[in-house]
PDB file of C-alpha atoms in Angstrom:
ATOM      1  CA  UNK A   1      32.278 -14.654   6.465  1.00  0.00           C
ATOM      2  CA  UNK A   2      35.734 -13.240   4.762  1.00  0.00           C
ATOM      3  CA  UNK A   3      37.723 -11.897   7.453  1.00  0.00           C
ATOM      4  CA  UNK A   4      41.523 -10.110   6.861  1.00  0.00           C
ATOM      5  CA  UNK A   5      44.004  -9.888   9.823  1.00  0.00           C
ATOM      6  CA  UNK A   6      47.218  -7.610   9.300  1.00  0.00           C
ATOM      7  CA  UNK A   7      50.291  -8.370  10.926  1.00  0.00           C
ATOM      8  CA  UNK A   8      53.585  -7.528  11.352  1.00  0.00           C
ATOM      9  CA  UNK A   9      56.055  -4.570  13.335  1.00  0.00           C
ATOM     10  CA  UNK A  10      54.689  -2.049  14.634  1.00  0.00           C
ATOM     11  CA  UNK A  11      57.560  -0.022  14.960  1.00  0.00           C
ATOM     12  CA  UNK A  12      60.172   0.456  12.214  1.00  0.00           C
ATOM     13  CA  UNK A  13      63.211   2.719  11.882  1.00  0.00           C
ATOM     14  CA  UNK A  14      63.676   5.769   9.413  1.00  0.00           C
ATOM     15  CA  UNK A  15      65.527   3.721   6.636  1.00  0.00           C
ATOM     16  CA  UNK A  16      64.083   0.465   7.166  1.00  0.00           C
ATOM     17  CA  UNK A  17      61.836  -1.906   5.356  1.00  0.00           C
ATOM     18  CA  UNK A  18      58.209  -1.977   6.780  1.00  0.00           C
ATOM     19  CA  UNK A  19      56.932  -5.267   6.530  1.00  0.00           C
ATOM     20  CA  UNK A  20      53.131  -6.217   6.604  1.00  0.00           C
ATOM     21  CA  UNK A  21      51.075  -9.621   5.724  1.00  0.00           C
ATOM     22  CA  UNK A  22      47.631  -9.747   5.285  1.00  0.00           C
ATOM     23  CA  UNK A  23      46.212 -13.171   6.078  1.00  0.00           C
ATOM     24  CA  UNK A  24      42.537 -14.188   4.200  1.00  0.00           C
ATOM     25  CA  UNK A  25      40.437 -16.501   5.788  1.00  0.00           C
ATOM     26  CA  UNK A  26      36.298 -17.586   5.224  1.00  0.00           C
ATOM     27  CA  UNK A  27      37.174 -17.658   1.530  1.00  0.00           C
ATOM     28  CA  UNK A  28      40.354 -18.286  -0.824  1.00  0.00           C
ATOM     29  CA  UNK A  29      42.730 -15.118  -2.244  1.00  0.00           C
ATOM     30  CA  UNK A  30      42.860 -17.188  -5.381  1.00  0.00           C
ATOM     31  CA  UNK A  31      39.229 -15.786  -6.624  1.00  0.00           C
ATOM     32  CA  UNK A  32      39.281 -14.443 -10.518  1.00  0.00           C
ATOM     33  CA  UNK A  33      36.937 -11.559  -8.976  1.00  0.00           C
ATOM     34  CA  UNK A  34      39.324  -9.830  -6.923  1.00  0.00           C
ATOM     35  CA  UNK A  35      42.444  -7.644  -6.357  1.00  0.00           C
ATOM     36  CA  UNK A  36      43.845  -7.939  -2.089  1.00  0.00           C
ATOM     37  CA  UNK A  37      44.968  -3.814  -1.441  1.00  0.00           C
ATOM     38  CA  UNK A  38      46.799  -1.986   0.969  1.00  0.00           C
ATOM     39  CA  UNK A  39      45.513   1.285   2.171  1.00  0.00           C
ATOM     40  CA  UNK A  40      46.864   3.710   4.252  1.00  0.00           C
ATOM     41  CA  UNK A  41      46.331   6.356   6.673  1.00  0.00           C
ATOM     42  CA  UNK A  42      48.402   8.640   8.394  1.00  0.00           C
ATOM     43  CA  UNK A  43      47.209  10.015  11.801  1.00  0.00           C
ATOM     44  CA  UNK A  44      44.243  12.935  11.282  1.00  0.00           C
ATOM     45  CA  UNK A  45      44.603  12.241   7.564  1.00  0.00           C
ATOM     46  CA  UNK A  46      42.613  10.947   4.717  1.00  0.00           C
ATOM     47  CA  UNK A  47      43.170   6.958   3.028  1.00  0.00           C
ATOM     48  CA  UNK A  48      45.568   6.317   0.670  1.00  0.00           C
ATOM     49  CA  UNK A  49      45.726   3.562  -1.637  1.00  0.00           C
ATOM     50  CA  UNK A  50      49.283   2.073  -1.845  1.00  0.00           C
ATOM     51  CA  UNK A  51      48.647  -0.346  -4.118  1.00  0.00           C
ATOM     52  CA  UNK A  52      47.166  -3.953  -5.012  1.00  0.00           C
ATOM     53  CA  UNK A  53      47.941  -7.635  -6.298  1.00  0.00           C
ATOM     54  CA  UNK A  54      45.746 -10.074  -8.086  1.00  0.00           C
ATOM     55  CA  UNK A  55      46.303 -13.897  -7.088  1.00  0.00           C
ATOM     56  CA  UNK A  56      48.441 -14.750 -10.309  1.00  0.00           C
ATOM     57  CA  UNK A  57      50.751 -11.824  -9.021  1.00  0.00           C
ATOM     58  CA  UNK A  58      49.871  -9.092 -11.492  1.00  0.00           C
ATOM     59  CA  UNK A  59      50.501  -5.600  -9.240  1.00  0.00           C
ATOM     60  CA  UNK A  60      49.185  -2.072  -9.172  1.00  0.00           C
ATOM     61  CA  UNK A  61      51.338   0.448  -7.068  1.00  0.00           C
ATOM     62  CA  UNK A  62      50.124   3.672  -6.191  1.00  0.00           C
ATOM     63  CA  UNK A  63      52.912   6.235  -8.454  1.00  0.00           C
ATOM     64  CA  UNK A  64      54.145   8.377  -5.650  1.00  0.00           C
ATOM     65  CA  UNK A  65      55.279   4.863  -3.788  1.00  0.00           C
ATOM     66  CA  UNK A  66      56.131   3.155  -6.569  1.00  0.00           C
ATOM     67  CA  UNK A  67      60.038   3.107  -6.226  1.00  0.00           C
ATOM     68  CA  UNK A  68      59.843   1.948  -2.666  1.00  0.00           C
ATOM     69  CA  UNK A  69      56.884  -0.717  -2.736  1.00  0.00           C
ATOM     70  CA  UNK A  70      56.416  -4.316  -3.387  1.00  0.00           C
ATOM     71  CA  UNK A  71      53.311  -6.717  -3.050  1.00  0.00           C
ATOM     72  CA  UNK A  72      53.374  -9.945  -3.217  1.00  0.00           C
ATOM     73  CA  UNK A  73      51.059 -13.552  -2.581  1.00  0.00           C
ATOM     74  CA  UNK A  74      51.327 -16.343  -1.138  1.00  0.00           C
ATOM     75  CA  UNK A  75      48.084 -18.230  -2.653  1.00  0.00           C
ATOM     76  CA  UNK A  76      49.198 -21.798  -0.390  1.00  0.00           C
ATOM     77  CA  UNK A  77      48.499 -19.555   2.930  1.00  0.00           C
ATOM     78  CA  UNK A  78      45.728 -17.471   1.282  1.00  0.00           C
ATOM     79  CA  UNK A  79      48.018 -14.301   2.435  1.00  0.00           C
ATOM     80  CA  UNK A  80      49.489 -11.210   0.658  1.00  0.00           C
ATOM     81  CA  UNK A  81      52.261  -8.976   2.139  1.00  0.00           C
ATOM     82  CA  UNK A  82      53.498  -5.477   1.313  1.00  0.00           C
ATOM     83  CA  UNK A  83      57.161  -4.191   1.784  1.00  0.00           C
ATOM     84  CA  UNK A  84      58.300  -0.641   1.850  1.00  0.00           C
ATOM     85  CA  UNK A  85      61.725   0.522   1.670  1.00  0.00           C
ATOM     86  CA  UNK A  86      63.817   3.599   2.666  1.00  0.00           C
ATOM     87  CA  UNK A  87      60.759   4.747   5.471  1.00  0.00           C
ATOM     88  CA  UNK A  88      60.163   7.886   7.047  1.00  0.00           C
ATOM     89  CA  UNK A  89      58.505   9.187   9.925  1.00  0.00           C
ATOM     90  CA  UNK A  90      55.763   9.914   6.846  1.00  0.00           C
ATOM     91  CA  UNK A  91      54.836   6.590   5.776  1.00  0.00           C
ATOM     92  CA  UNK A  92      53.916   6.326   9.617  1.00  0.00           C
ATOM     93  CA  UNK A  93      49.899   5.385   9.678  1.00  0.00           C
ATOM     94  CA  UNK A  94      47.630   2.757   9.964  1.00  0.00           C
ATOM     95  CA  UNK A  95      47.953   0.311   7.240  1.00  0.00           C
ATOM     96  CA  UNK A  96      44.899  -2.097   6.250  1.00  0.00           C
ATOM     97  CA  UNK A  97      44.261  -4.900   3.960  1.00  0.00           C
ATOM     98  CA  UNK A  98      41.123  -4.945   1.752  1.00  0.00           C
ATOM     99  CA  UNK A  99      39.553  -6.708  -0.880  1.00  0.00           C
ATOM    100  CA  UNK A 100      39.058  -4.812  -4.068  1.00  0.00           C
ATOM    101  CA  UNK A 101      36.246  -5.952  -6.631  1.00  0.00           C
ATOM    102  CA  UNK A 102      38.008  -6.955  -9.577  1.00  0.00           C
ATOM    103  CA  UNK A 103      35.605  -4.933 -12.302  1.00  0.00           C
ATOM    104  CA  UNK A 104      35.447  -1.117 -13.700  1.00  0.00           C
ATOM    105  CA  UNK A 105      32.674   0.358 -12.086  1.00  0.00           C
ATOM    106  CA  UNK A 106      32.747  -2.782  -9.253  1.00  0.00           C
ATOM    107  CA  UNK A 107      31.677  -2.556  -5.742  1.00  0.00           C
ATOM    108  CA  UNK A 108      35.007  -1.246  -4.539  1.00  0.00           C
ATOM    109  CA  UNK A 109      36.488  -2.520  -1.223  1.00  0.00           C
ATOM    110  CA  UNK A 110      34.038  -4.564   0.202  1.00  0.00           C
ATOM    111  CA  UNK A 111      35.996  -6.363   3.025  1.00  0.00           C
ATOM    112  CA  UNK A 112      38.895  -4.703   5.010  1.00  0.00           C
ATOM    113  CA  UNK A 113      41.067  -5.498   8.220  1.00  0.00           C
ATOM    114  CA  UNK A 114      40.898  -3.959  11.062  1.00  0.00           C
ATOM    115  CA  UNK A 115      43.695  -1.779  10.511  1.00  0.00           C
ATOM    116  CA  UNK A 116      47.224  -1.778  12.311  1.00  0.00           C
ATOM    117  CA  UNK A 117      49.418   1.153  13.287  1.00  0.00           C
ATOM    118  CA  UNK A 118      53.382   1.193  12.123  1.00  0.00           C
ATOM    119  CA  UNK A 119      55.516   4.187  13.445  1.00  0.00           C
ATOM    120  CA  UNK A 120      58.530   5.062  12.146  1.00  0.00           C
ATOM    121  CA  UNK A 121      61.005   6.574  14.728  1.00  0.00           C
ATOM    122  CA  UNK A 122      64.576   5.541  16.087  1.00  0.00           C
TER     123      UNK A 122
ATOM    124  CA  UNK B   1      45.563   9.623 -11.923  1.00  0.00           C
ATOM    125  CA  UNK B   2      41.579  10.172 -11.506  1.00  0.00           C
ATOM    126  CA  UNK B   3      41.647  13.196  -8.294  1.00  0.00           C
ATOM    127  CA  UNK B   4      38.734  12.792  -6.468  1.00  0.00           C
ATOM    128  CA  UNK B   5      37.872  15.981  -4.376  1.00  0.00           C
ATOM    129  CA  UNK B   6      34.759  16.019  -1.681  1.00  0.00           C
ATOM    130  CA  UNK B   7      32.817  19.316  -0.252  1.00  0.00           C
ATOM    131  CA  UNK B   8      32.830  20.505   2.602  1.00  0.00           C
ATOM    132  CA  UNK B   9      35.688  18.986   4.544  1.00  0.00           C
ATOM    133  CA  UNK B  10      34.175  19.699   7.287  1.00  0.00           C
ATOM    134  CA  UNK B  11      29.836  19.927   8.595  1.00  0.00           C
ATOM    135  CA  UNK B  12      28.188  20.080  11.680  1.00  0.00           C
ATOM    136  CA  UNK B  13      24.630  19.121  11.492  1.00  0.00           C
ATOM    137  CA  UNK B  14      22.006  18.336  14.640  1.00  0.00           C
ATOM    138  CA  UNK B  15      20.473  15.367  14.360  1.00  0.00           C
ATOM    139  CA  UNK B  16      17.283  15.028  12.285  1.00  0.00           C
ATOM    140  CA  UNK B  17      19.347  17.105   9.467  1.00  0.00           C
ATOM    141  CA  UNK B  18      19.404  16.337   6.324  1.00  0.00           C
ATOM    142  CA  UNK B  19      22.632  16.400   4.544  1.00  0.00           C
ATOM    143  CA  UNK B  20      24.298  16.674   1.762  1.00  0.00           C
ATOM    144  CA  UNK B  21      28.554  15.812   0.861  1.00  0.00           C
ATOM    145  CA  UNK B  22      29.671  16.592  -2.681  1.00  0.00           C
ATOM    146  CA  UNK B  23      32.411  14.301  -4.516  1.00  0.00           C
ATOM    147  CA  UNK B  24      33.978  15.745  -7.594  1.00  0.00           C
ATOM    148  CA  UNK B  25      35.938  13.854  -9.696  1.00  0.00           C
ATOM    149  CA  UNK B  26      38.882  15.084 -12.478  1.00  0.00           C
ATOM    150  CA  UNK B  27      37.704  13.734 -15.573  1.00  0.00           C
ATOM    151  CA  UNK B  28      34.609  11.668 -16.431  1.00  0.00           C
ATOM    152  CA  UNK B  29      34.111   8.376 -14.008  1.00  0.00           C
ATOM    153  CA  UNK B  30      30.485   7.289 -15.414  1.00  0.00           C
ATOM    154  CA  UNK B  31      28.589   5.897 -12.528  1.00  0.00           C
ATOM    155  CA  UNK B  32      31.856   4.489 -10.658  1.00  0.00           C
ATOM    156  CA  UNK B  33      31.582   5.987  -7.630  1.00  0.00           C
ATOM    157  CA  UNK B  34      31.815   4.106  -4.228  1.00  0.00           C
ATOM    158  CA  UNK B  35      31.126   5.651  -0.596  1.00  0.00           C
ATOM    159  CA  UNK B  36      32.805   4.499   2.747  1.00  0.00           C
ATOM    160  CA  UNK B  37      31.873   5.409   6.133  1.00  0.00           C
ATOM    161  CA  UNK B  38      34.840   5.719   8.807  1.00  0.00           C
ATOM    162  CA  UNK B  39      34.622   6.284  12.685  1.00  0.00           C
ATOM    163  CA  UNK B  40      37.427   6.537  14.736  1.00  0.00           C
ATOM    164  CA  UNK B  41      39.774   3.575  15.063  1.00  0.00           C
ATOM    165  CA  UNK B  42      37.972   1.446  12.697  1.00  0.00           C
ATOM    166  CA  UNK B  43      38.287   0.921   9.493  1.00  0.00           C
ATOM    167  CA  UNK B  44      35.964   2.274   6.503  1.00  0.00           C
ATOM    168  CA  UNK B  45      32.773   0.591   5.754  1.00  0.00           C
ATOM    169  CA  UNK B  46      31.315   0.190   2.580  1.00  0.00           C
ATOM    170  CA  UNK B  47      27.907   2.175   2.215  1.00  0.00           C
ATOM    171  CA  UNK B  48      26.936   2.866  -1.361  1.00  0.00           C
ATOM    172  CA  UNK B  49      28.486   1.233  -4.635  1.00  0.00           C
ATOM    173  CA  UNK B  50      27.876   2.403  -8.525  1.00  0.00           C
ATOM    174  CA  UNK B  51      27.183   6.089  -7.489  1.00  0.00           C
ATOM    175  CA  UNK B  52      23.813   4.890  -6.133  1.00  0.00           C
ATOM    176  CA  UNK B  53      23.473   1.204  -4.945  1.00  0.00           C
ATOM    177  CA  UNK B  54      22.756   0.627  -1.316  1.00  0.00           C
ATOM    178  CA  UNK B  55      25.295  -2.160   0.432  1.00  0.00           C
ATOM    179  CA  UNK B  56      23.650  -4.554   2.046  1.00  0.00           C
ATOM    180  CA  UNK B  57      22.780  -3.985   5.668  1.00  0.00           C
ATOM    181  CA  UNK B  58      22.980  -0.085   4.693  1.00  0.00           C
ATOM    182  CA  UNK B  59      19.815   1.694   6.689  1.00  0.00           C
ATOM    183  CA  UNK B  60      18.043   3.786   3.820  1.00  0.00           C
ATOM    184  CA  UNK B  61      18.109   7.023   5.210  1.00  0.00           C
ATOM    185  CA  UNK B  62      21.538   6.916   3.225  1.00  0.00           C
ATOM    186  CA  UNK B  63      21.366   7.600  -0.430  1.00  0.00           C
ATOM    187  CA  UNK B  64      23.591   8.502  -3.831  1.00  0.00           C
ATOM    188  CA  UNK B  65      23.288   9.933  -7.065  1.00  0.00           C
ATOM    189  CA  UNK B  66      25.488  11.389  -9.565  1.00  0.00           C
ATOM    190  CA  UNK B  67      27.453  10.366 -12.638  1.00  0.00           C
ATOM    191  CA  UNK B  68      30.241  11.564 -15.182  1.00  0.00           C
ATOM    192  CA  UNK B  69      32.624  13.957 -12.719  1.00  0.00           C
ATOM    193  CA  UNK B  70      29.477  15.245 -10.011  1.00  0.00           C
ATOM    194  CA  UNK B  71      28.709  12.729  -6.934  1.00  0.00           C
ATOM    195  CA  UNK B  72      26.082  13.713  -3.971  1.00  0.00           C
ATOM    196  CA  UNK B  73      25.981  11.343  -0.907  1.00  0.00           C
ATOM    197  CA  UNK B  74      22.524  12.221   0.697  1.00  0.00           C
ATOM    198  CA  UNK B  75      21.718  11.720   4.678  1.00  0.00           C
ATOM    199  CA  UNK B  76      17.962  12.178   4.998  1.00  0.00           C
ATOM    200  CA  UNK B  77      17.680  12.180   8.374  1.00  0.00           C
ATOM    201  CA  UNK B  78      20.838  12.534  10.987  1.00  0.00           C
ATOM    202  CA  UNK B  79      21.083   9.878  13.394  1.00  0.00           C
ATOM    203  CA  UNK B  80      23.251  10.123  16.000  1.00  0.00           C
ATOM    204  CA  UNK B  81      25.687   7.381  14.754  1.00  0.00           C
ATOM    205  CA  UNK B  82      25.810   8.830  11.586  1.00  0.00           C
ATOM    206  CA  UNK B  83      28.615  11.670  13.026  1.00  0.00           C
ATOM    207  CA  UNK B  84      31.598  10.104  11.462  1.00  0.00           C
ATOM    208  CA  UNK B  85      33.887  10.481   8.459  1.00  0.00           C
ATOM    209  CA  UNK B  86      32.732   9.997   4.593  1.00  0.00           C
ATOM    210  CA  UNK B  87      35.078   9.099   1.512  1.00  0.00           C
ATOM    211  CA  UNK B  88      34.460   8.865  -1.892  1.00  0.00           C
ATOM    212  CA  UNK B  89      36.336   6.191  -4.365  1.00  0.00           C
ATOM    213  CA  UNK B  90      36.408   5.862  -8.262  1.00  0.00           C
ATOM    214  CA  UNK B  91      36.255   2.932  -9.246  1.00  0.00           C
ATOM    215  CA  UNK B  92      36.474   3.652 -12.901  1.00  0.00           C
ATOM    216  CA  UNK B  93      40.620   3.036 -13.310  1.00  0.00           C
ATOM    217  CA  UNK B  94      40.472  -0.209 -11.194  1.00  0.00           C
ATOM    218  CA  UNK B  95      43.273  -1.176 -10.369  1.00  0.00           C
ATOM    219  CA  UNK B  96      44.571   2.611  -9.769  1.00  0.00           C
ATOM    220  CA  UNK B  97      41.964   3.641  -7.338  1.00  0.00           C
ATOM    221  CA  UNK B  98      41.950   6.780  -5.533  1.00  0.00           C
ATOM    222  CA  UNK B  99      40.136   8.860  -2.728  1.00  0.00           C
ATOM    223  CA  UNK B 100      38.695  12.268  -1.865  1.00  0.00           C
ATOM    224  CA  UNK B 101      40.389  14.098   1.122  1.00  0.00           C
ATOM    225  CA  UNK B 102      37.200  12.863   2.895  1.00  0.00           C
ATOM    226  CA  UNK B 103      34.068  14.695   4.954  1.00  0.00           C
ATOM    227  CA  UNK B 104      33.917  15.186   8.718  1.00  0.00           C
ATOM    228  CA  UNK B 105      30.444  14.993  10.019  1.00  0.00           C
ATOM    229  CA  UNK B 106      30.123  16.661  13.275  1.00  0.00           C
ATOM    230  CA  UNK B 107      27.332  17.390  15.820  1.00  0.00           C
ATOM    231  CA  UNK B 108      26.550  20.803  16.192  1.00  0.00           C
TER     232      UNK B 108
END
């Protein structure tokens, strides 16, 4: 069974770079079928994609983050991490890791992780 | 980007209701149109794929239809772990996905 863990601060300071990684196990990240996401969601509020990788490294950021977010794998430990720069106490949410079928009209985002909380506050 | 917006935000329904949440997207999406599930402090599950395909494990009472820019997910009959938060997804601009503002299902 896939499973996706998050990990990483879960505090950060306005200014800072959030840092998350998203660690695969029950199958590999290196699969032709699929793009590895981020998602977000700020407390109360609706999901946000922030954007997505496939395993050779091709990316897809979400426009409104674009200047302040990279993604990037790490196919030898079947992980893929997101930074984002210059943060504010509104890129504070719950930030998860999902699988994304790799095909127009696909299944969507059939695995996630459970989800874990950054604030952003001094 | 596709905009994906869902009616009502908000419902309350008793349970043994049937209901209905309306997705909406900007410009023509064919039949590319997933559904998540969300309660609170987990993360969004997966319940219908391709506007109308059941995920596995899915009980059947849950059901989709729709196509071009006018989505319908369909409860037939309310159970009480149904009361929870729904989201729509194109899947039609994959990579660039996007989400409606979601549904809150509520017991009245």
């Amino acid at each position: 069974q896939l499973q996706l863990q998050e990990s990483g601060p879960g505090l950060v300071k306005p200014s800072e770079t959030l840092s998350l990684t998203c660690t695969v196990s029950g199958g590999s990240i290196s699969i032709s079928s699929y793009y590895w996401a981020w998602i977000r969601q700020p407390p109360g509020k609706g999901l946000e994609s922030v954007g997505n990788i496939y395993y050779t490294g091709s990316t897809s950021y979400n426009p409104s983050l674009r200047s302040r977010v990279t993604i990037s794998v790490d196919t030898s430990k079947n992980q893929f991490s997101l930074k984002l720069t210059s943060v504010t106490a509104a890129d504070t949410a719950v930030y998860y890791c999902a699988r994304l079928v790799r095909a127009m009209g696909g299944k969507g985002l059939d695995y996630w992780g459970q989800g874990t909380l950054v604030t952003v506050s001094s | 980007d596709i905009q994906m917006t869902q009616s009502p935000s908000s419902l309350s329904a008793s349970v043994g209701d049937r209901v209905t949440i309306t997705c909406r997207a900007s410009q023509s999406i064919s039949s590319y149109l997933n559904w998540y599930q969300q309660k609170p402090g987990k993360a969004p599950k997966l319940l219908i794929y391709g506007a109308s395909s059941l995920q596995s494990g899915v009980p059947s009472r849950f059901s989709g239809s729709g196509s071009r820019t006018d989505f319908t997910l369909t409860i037939s009959s309310l159970r009480p772990e149904d009361f929870a938060t729904y989201y729509c997804q194109q899947s039609y601009s994959v990579p660039r996905i996007t989400f409606g503002q979601g549904t809150r299902l509520e017991i009245k």
